[in-house]
Every structure is written in structure tokens, then in C-alpha cells.
Amino acid sequence: MLENEVAQYLYHQHAATLPIIDYHCHLDPESIANDRQFDNLGQIWLEGDHYKWRAMRTNGIEERFCTGKDTSDWEKFEKWSETVPYTMRNPLYHWTHLELQKGFGVNKILKPETAREIYEECTAKLRTPEYSARSLMKKFNVEVVCTTDDPIDSLEHHLKLMKEGFEVKVLPTWRPDKAMAVENSTTYRAWVEKLSIVSGVHISNYSDFIDALQVRQNFFATVGCKLSDHGIEEFYAEDYSDVEIDTIFNKVYGGTELTREDILKFKSAMMVQFAQMNFRKGWTQQFHYGPIRNNNSRLFAKIGADTGFDSMGDFTVAKNMSQFLNKLDAQNMLTKTIIYNLNPRDNEMIAAMIGNFQDGSVAGKIQFGAAWWFLDQKLGMINQMNSLSMMGLFSRFVGMLTDSRSILSYPRHDYFRRIMCNLIGTDVVKGELPVSEMNIIAKMVEGISYYNARNYFDF
Ligand SMILES: [Zn+2]
């Protein structure tokens, strides 16, 4: 991926050895707190990875080898090894071999003929203390990870790690999506009741509900939380009055299904509410928008959410995004913000939009987030970086995150750094960036790899 000497120089001298700040992921904090020892390569690779399941199904592998409970880890791995040669040109092919190399020092290509020996070699390593969850994080030179947590979570695992002084910072992220999920009154009410218990706030109206959320947000801050994350289909920016929101809350909490208009108004109010809370705490807020979830109702009913049946939506969001950001900016309550799109059609729209709300208070205050999920591959990254470069300041980009559920995914930072160094190195070779300014160019590479995130988040 490093196609010329400048790219190689930038990567090897200025990017490769910098630590990793993984500011958004879905790792299970319990595995880290208990320093989980994985049993075998099949388990660590296949137990929660819906990217791999999706590829296996596409390759004609039966569901029982993806998510089945009655198939062994080896059987699943064997089917994965049959699939790997068919993943050529999909990022899974590169990720798989990067993880084998960087994680295990295995330089073989995975295919049915090599499956047994690779499985045995990696499994033997995984059973040693050098391959426990915490050891792996240190091996990959991870400095900070931010997990993704529900406001009602006890954060007991984060607290345990904090108390023990584990050298990798494992911090929670405030993800209050369930506080907005009023489209299902039954699950909503159940969640609000749990919120009432963990916050100690008796909830009988909207104002109590906000008080309870504030109690939890204060608690998250004491555990080192510095970010919020909001997973939304689209940006919500309906007009509403406080009286309307009180009424809608009473309706849904009383078990009444809401109209579509009620739902949009309530979500719009919560977006602003949370953004104001984020501002008061000085946190960075992230918006991951644009998926359509659980598209396959038959398989959703059978195996549940986050199993590989989500895809890319095509919502029209620019006007609402602008109104939402503007409303906060007008109140002087717009905190540092990162926006991630799932449809690449929106790349230039976001790159242009963020420029409206840069106010000189923080370098790169409003960020266009790294290519995410279906865009988390070579071309997706190149397109995101090019859009950002064309309309914003690429040098101020806070860079890569894994967004992963697996502790073996850190080589995705390497992957990103190589692609980024190749993009810049190629510009130098073509004469589009001056070779005389190599010090500044190297500083840009180091910034995007590591230092920009370090300065921006201030963990
Ligand atoms: Zn995520």
C-alpha cells in the first residue's frame, strides 16, 4: 500500500510506531477488566464479528457455522478459512492477514490448506499470558480506548480498571440512544424505569426524566468519560415547545403509542437536550448517522440485532443537520462535534457543512469523522480524506478509530496510516506538495496518526 519511497518514509519514520488512541469502539469492558484469556482463534475471530458472518453467508455457508450454538469454534473457523480466499478485494482479506501478522507473527495466507496449522499456532499463543485481553492491548501499543455505554450501565468494569491502574486508559462513552427510542412505548417505559432505579430519581414527568439523566451523566464524568455518541438514522430538527415535549413524554410513559410527528418532535428535543448537556461538560459529541437496521425481519426474529442485517440508508439530512448545529451555535452551546456518515454520497456535504460552525475556539472543532462501517475500507478512507482535504483542513483531522467489537482489530489503525501516508507521499512525488517542506508534512502525518486526537480529546 506504500507505493513510493516518500510514502514508505512517512509511514515507517513518522506513523508506524506512534501509540493508538481508539476513541470509539464497542469492546466489552468486562473482557478487559477480567483480563479475558481467549480459548482459540475461532472464538476470538468469530464469536461476535458480523462482518465475517455476512461474508460467510454470502459464500453459501449455513447459519449454524456463523451464529449457531451447536457448532464448535473449530468448525466455524474451518468454514471461515474456506471463505477467506473468496474475500479478495473485500477489506476482510487485508484485515485477516494483518491480524495474523501483527497479532501472531504468522505470515501465511489463510485458506483451507493452511487452516489447521494457523489455527493451532494461534490457539497455542492465545492460551499464554502474553495473549490475554490486556496483554494484547499493550502489544498493539494502545494508549486509550473509549467503549460505548448505556446511561444505566454501572460502569463497574471501568471502575475496576481505574482502581487497579491498568496502564491503558479504558474510558466509557455516554451513548443515550435508548432515551430517544420512543417509537416503542413498552421497551421505552421499561428503560425509563431502570433509569429511575440507578439514578435514584423518582420519575413522574419529563423534568424528572432529565434530572435522572443528569445524575447519570455526572456519574459518567467521574469515571473519566469525555465523549458522547449518538447513533441516529437521520438528524432531527423539528420545531417543538416545552409543553409539547412534556405531553409527549407523559403519553409514551403512560403506554400510549405516539404519532410519527410526536416521535420526531421528541427526538429533536432530546438531540438538543443532550447536546446542551455535552456542552456543559466540555465533552466531544459524536453523531453516527445513516444506517437502516434489521432489514431482514425473518433473520432478525431468529438471531437478533447486530448480526449482519444492517445497511446503508439514503436519508436527506443537510437542512436538518444545519438547523441542529445552528440552534446550538446560536445559544453558544455547540461543543466539539464529530459527524460520521454512512452513505458516501454525503462526503462533500459534510465537508462543506462543518466549515459553517468552526469558530476559532479549538482547532478542528467540528470534525468530519473517519470512514465508518461500510465505508471502512481503502476507497472509503481515501474518499473521506479527499473530501475533507478539498474543503477543510486535513492537517487538523483527529484520524482513525476501530469502531470494533474485537480486541484484534487494532491493525486497522496501521491500515489507515498506510493509506494516509500513501495519499500524502503520492502528492509529494507528483510535486503537488513541496518536498522542501518535509518537516511540516511529517508533522501532519504524526498529527493525524496520533497527536491531533491526543490534543483534541484531552483524555
Ligand atoms: Zn460504533
XYZ file of C-alpha atoms and ligand atoms in Angstrom:
460
model
C 0.000 0.000 0.000
C 3.048 2.262 0.257
C 3.602 2.857 -3.429
C 6.628 5.144 -3.361
C 9.639 5.998 -1.216
C 8.099 9.112 0.326
C 5.060 7.110 1.446
C 7.360 4.441 2.887
C 9.460 7.073 4.659
C 6.414 8.811 6.143
C 4.842 5.578 7.328
C 7.917 3.914 8.780
C 9.574 7.014 10.261
C 6.555 9.032 11.359
C 3.446 6.861 11.733
C 4.121 3.188 12.426
C 5.399 3.400 15.982
C 3.039 6.011 17.410
C 0.584 4.802 20.076
C -3.082 4.188 19.307
C -5.909 6.306 20.644
C -9.045 4.330 19.831
C -11.653 6.928 20.758
C -14.678 4.946 19.604
C -15.137 1.179 19.809
C -17.566 -1.477 21.036
C -15.206 -3.623 23.102
C -16.767 -5.372 26.062
C -15.188 -3.711 29.136
C -15.784 -6.886 31.153
C -13.278 -8.815 28.986
C -10.641 -6.197 29.748
C -11.483 -5.930 33.455
C -11.251 -9.716 33.842
C -8.247 -9.866 31.503
C -10.014 -12.467 29.436
C -7.961 -15.341 28.065
C -9.392 -16.475 24.726
C -9.622 -20.188 24.149
C -8.840 -20.365 20.439
C -8.581 -18.400 17.179
C -12.119 -19.352 16.126
C -13.559 -17.863 19.289
C -11.687 -14.560 19.202
C -12.380 -14.080 15.497
C -15.900 -15.346 15.003
C -17.930 -15.071 18.192
C -19.212 -11.528 17.555
C -17.986 -10.442 14.123
C -20.956 -9.763 11.887
C -18.652 -8.604 9.069
C -17.294 -12.169 8.844
C -20.748 -13.766 9.229
C -22.050 -11.640 6.392
C -19.200 -12.753 4.114
C -19.708 -16.409 5.101
C -23.452 -16.294 4.347
C -22.668 -14.678 1.008
C -20.254 -17.528 0.347
C -23.032 -20.072 0.875
C -22.119 -21.112 4.423
C -25.050 -22.227 6.582
C -26.116 -20.063 9.533
C -25.141 -22.690 12.109
C -21.466 -22.102 11.192
C -21.901 -18.345 11.739
C -24.034 -17.860 14.853
C -25.015 -21.459 15.696
C -24.726 -22.741 19.238
C -24.236 -26.415 18.333
C -21.141 -25.984 16.138
C -17.609 -25.899 17.592
C -15.203 -22.998 17.264
C -13.022 -25.153 15.001
C -15.940 -25.989 12.693
C -16.768 -22.300 12.404
C -13.142 -21.426 11.785
C -12.875 -24.103 9.102
C -15.824 -22.549 7.259
C -14.263 -19.103 7.680
C -10.986 -20.399 6.170
C -12.966 -21.699 3.182
C -14.472 -18.228 2.780
C -11.257 -16.181 3.110
C -9.967 -16.833 -0.463
C -13.315 -15.518 -1.711
C -12.913 -12.280 0.289
C -10.170 -10.982 -2.037
C -10.769 -7.241 -2.658
C -13.017 -7.037 0.413
C -11.228 -5.367 3.393
C -11.722 -8.627 5.323
C -8.927 -10.160 3.246
C -6.445 -7.493 4.307
C -7.676 -7.297 7.900
C -7.418 -11.067 8.333
C -3.819 -11.202 7.203
C -2.810 -8.028 9.055
C -4.222 -9.526 12.250
C -2.326 -12.770 11.668
C 0.908 -10.850 11.048
C 0.673 -8.099 13.650
C -1.093 -10.158 16.281
C 0.576 -13.541 15.932
C 3.651 -13.110 13.722
C 2.059 -15.512 11.224
C 2.930 -14.620 7.619
C 0.973 -17.395 5.904
C -2.105 -16.909 3.747
C -5.279 -18.338 5.301
C -7.073 -20.912 3.128
C -8.361 -24.462 3.698
C -4.876 -25.971 3.180
C -3.326 -23.782 5.899
C -6.332 -23.592 8.231
C -5.267 -26.342 10.632
C -1.695 -25.157 11.199
C -2.693 -21.485 11.551
C -5.474 -22.397 13.975
C -3.135 -24.491 16.107
C -0.287 -21.985 16.135
C -2.517 -19.030 17.052
C -4.573 -21.028 19.547
C -1.413 -22.130 21.382
C -0.343 -18.479 21.615
C -3.789 -17.299 22.727
C -3.624 -19.640 25.711
C -0.480 -17.938 27.065
C -0.489 -14.858 29.344
C 1.098 -12.733 26.562
C -2.184 -13.042 24.657
C -4.700 -12.135 27.342
C -7.045 -9.239 26.550
C -4.895 -6.719 28.415
C -1.605 -8.074 27.046
C -2.949 -7.806 23.501
C -3.873 -4.158 24.045
C -0.370 -3.412 25.287
C 1.190 -5.413 22.449
C -0.696 -3.233 19.943
C 0.604 -0.072 21.686
C -2.853 1.139 22.689
C -2.895 4.207 24.913
C -6.623 4.945 25.257
C -9.841 3.166 24.306
C -13.346 4.551 24.668
C -16.088 1.948 24.908
C -19.774 2.588 24.177
C -22.092 2.545 27.185
C -25.747 2.930 28.108
C -26.549 5.657 30.700
C -27.972 2.960 33.008
C -24.728 0.927 32.914
C -22.995 0.542 36.299
C -19.550 1.082 34.691
C -18.264 -1.410 37.258
C -15.622 -2.748 34.868
C -14.292 0.719 34.061
C -14.159 1.465 37.785
C -12.275 -1.751 38.443
C -9.693 -0.924 35.772
C -9.349 2.616 37.080
C -8.806 1.374 40.615
C -6.212 -1.161 39.523
C -4.394 1.470 37.480
C -4.287 -0.532 34.232
C -1.857 1.427 32.038
C -4.191 1.549 29.017
C -6.961 4.046 29.741
C -10.335 2.352 29.253
C -12.946 5.094 29.388
C -16.711 4.967 28.973
C -18.667 6.843 26.304
C -22.145 8.175 27.003
C -24.499 6.656 24.404
C -28.066 7.605 25.373
C -29.871 6.271 22.278
C -32.441 4.437 24.399
C -33.541 7.736 25.961
C -34.735 8.768 22.492
C -36.250 5.455 21.410
C -39.888 6.440 21.968
C -41.122 4.550 18.904
C -41.770 1.505 21.121
C -43.614 2.572 24.287
C -43.187 -0.790 26.068
C -39.392 -1.013 25.813
C -39.141 2.733 26.421
C -41.070 2.590 29.665
C -39.015 -0.386 30.870
C -35.805 1.542 30.178
C -37.031 4.678 31.967
C -37.910 2.566 34.993
C -34.367 1.189 35.102
C -33.017 4.726 34.752
C -35.119 5.771 37.734
C -33.658 2.975 39.865
C -29.987 3.529 39.002
C -30.226 7.323 39.300
C -32.285 7.323 42.494
C -34.607 9.906 40.909
C -38.338 9.211 41.062
C -39.563 9.858 37.514
C -43.107 11.082 37.033
C -42.642 13.670 34.285
C -40.220 14.905 31.635
C -38.377 17.202 34.003
C -37.672 14.288 36.407
C -36.522 12.264 33.428
C -33.932 14.923 32.534
C -32.824 15.161 36.182
C -32.245 11.406 36.219
C -30.193 11.572 33.022
C -28.157 14.412 34.517
C -27.357 12.302 37.584
C -26.069 9.564 35.302
C -24.097 11.948 33.105
C -22.384 13.350 36.215
C -21.523 9.803 37.232
C -20.081 9.006 33.788
C -17.895 12.120 34.062
C -16.442 10.888 37.360
C -15.370 7.671 35.595
C -13.395 9.662 33.005
C -15.993 9.951 30.246
C -15.134 12.705 27.749
C -17.327 11.787 24.798
C -20.904 11.119 23.893
C -22.008 9.107 20.895
C -25.388 9.204 19.215
C -26.485 6.544 16.756
C -29.268 8.030 14.621
C -30.904 7.302 11.306
C -31.057 10.970 10.384
C -30.708 14.399 12.003
C -33.886 15.533 13.773
C -34.646 19.249 13.863
C -38.421 19.655 14.185
C -39.883 22.671 15.958
C -41.368 21.890 19.357
C -42.450 23.613 22.555
C -41.616 22.529 26.116
C -45.314 21.916 26.751
C -45.491 19.582 23.757
C -42.488 17.588 24.933
C -43.967 17.221 28.444
C -47.189 15.942 26.910
C -45.417 13.515 24.577
C -43.366 12.118 27.470
C -46.498 11.555 29.559
C -48.170 9.850 26.612
C -45.371 7.388 25.899
C -44.640 6.766 29.579
C -48.322 6.060 30.073
C -48.110 3.328 27.441
C -49.710 5.171 24.516
C -48.144 4.715 21.074
C -47.016 8.020 19.580
C -47.751 9.539 16.193
C -44.884 9.991 13.745
C -44.977 13.739 14.416
C -44.723 13.160 18.201
C -41.752 10.854 17.693
C -39.873 13.343 15.526
C -40.557 16.207 17.926
C -39.383 14.179 20.910
C -36.201 13.024 19.186
C -35.498 16.620 18.127
C -35.877 17.805 21.721
C -33.600 15.064 23.055
C -30.909 15.861 20.478
C -30.793 19.448 21.727
C -31.036 18.401 25.359
C -28.100 16.009 25.056
C -26.047 18.489 23.041
C -26.516 21.081 25.789
C -25.506 18.540 28.427
C -22.415 17.653 26.360
C -21.513 21.327 26.061
C -21.793 21.936 29.806
C -19.430 19.039 30.471
C -16.972 20.159 27.788
C -17.309 16.765 26.101
C -16.937 15.938 22.428
C -20.163 14.700 20.843
C -20.222 12.175 18.003
C -23.064 11.535 15.587
C -23.073 8.277 13.651
C -25.946 8.621 11.227
C -27.446 6.915 8.248
C -27.974 3.146 8.692
C -31.171 1.215 8.125
C -31.154 -1.519 10.722
C -32.557 -5.058 10.896
C -33.559 -5.184 7.236
C -34.186 -8.923 7.246
C -37.154 -9.452 9.583
C -37.069 -13.261 9.358
C -33.424 -13.469 10.460
C -33.807 -10.594 12.942
C -36.543 -12.601 14.683
C -34.257 -15.632 14.718
C -30.869 -14.225 15.763
C -31.448 -10.618 16.879
C -29.760 -7.251 16.332
C -26.142 -6.517 15.280
C -25.714 -9.811 13.440
C -25.119 -8.532 9.910
C -28.504 -7.384 8.596
C -27.986 -3.624 8.673
C -27.155 -1.495 5.643
C -26.785 1.963 4.230
C -29.721 4.408 4.155
C -30.198 7.389 1.871
C -31.721 9.993 4.164
C -31.723 13.662 3.201
C -30.047 15.333 6.157
C -28.241 18.556 5.182
C -31.022 21.006 6.157
C -31.734 19.337 9.481
C -28.037 18.971 10.298
C -27.560 22.672 9.592
C -30.572 23.684 11.718
C -29.484 21.479 14.608
C -25.901 22.781 14.666
C -27.094 26.345 14.150
C -29.562 26.185 17.031
C -26.754 25.172 19.385
C -24.280 27.669 17.972
C -26.853 30.475 18.366
C -27.176 29.563 22.054
C -23.371 29.482 22.272
C -23.717 25.818 23.316
C -22.139 23.935 20.442
C -19.431 21.673 21.838
C -16.690 19.861 19.886
C -18.503 17.640 17.397
C -17.634 14.729 15.083
C -20.048 13.730 12.312
C -19.826 10.313 10.639
C -21.893 9.470 7.567
C -22.661 6.002 6.292
C -23.607 6.992 2.752
C -20.551 8.257 0.808
C -22.901 10.489 -1.179
C -22.759 12.789 1.877
C -18.947 13.161 1.993
C -18.759 16.556 0.304
C -21.942 17.759 2.011
C -20.406 17.166 5.469
C -17.001 18.508 4.467
C -18.735 21.745 3.449
C -21.178 21.821 6.401
C -18.576 21.616 9.166
C -16.909 24.812 7.901
C -20.041 26.784 8.887
C -19.527 26.082 12.563
C -15.758 26.401 13.059
C -15.473 29.370 15.401
C -11.762 29.707 16.112
C -12.071 28.409 19.678
C -10.481 24.987 19.065
C -8.500 23.800 16.017
C -10.713 21.420 14.060
C -13.638 21.934 16.471
C -16.173 20.391 14.120
C -14.781 17.200 12.580
C -15.728 15.050 9.614
C -15.347 11.585 11.176
C -13.244 8.802 9.653
C -14.834 6.441 7.106
C -17.160 4.195 9.058
C -18.626 0.661 8.827
C -19.483 0.021 5.162
C -17.022 2.782 4.236
C -14.243 1.466 6.491
C -12.048 0.223 3.634
C -9.351 1.592 1.360
C -11.506 3.517 -1.107
C -13.903 4.713 1.605
C -10.985 6.156 3.570
C -9.390 7.763 0.519
C -12.688 9.379 -0.461
C -13.342 10.703 3.061
C -9.801 12.106 3.313
C -10.016 13.694 -0.137
C -13.386 15.334 0.586
C -12.098 16.686 3.864
C -8.883 17.933 2.224
C -10.740 19.718 -0.559
C -12.941 21.784 1.733
C -11.381 21.718 5.193
C -8.028 21.350 6.940
C -6.863 17.769 6.595
C -3.945 18.563 8.928
C -6.432 19.026 11.802
C -8.174 15.661 11.315
C -8.375 13.534 14.502
C -7.968 10.373 12.449
C -8.824 6.738 12.845
C -10.830 4.660 15.303
C -11.708 0.962 15.048
C -15.447 1.021 15.938
C -14.783 -2.682 16.502
C -16.100 -5.363 18.828
C -12.826 -7.322 18.622
C -9.603 -6.810 20.525
C -7.631 -7.978 17.471
C -8.805 -5.051 15.295
C -6.016 -2.594 16.129
C -4.130 -3.292 12.862
C -6.927 -1.257 11.254
C -5.033 1.778 12.578
C -1.956 0.539 10.655
C -4.085 0.053 7.606
C -5.398 3.602 7.875
C -1.929 5.074 8.499
C -0.518 3.316 5.433
C -3.350 4.582 3.220
C -2.963 8.106 4.606
C 0.849 8.090 4.136
C 0.445 6.807 0.594
C -2.019 9.586 -0.222
C 0.362 12.271 1.055
C 3.522 10.586 -0.271
C 1.992 10.389 -3.738
C 1.194 14.115 -3.639
C 4.852 14.800 -2.858
C 6.070 12.548 -5.692
C 3.717 14.293 -8.116
C 5.000 17.675 -6.977
C 1.650 18.729 -5.535
C 3.183 19.108 -2.077
C 6.700 20.607 -1.764
C 9.455 18.182 -0.886
C 11.260 21.107 0.783
C 8.543 21.142 3.478
C 9.075 17.564 4.615
C 9.187 18.613 8.279
C 5.686 20.051 8.085
C 4.464 17.074 6.066
C 5.870 14.664 8.651
C 4.182 16.676 11.395
C 0.871 16.385 9.560
C 1.282 12.589 9.373
C 2.099 12.354 13.076
C -0.817 14.633 13.915
C -3.398 12.596 12.024
C -1.949 9.333 13.350
C -1.925 10.342 16.992
C -1.224 13.869 18.260
C -4.380 15.551 16.939
C -6.585 13.097 18.828
C -4.470 13.473 21.922
C -4.787 17.249 21.908
C -8.436 17.339 20.850
C -9.880 14.904 23.393
C -7.530 15.705 26.280
C -8.018 12.299 27.979
Zn -19.843 2.484 16.836
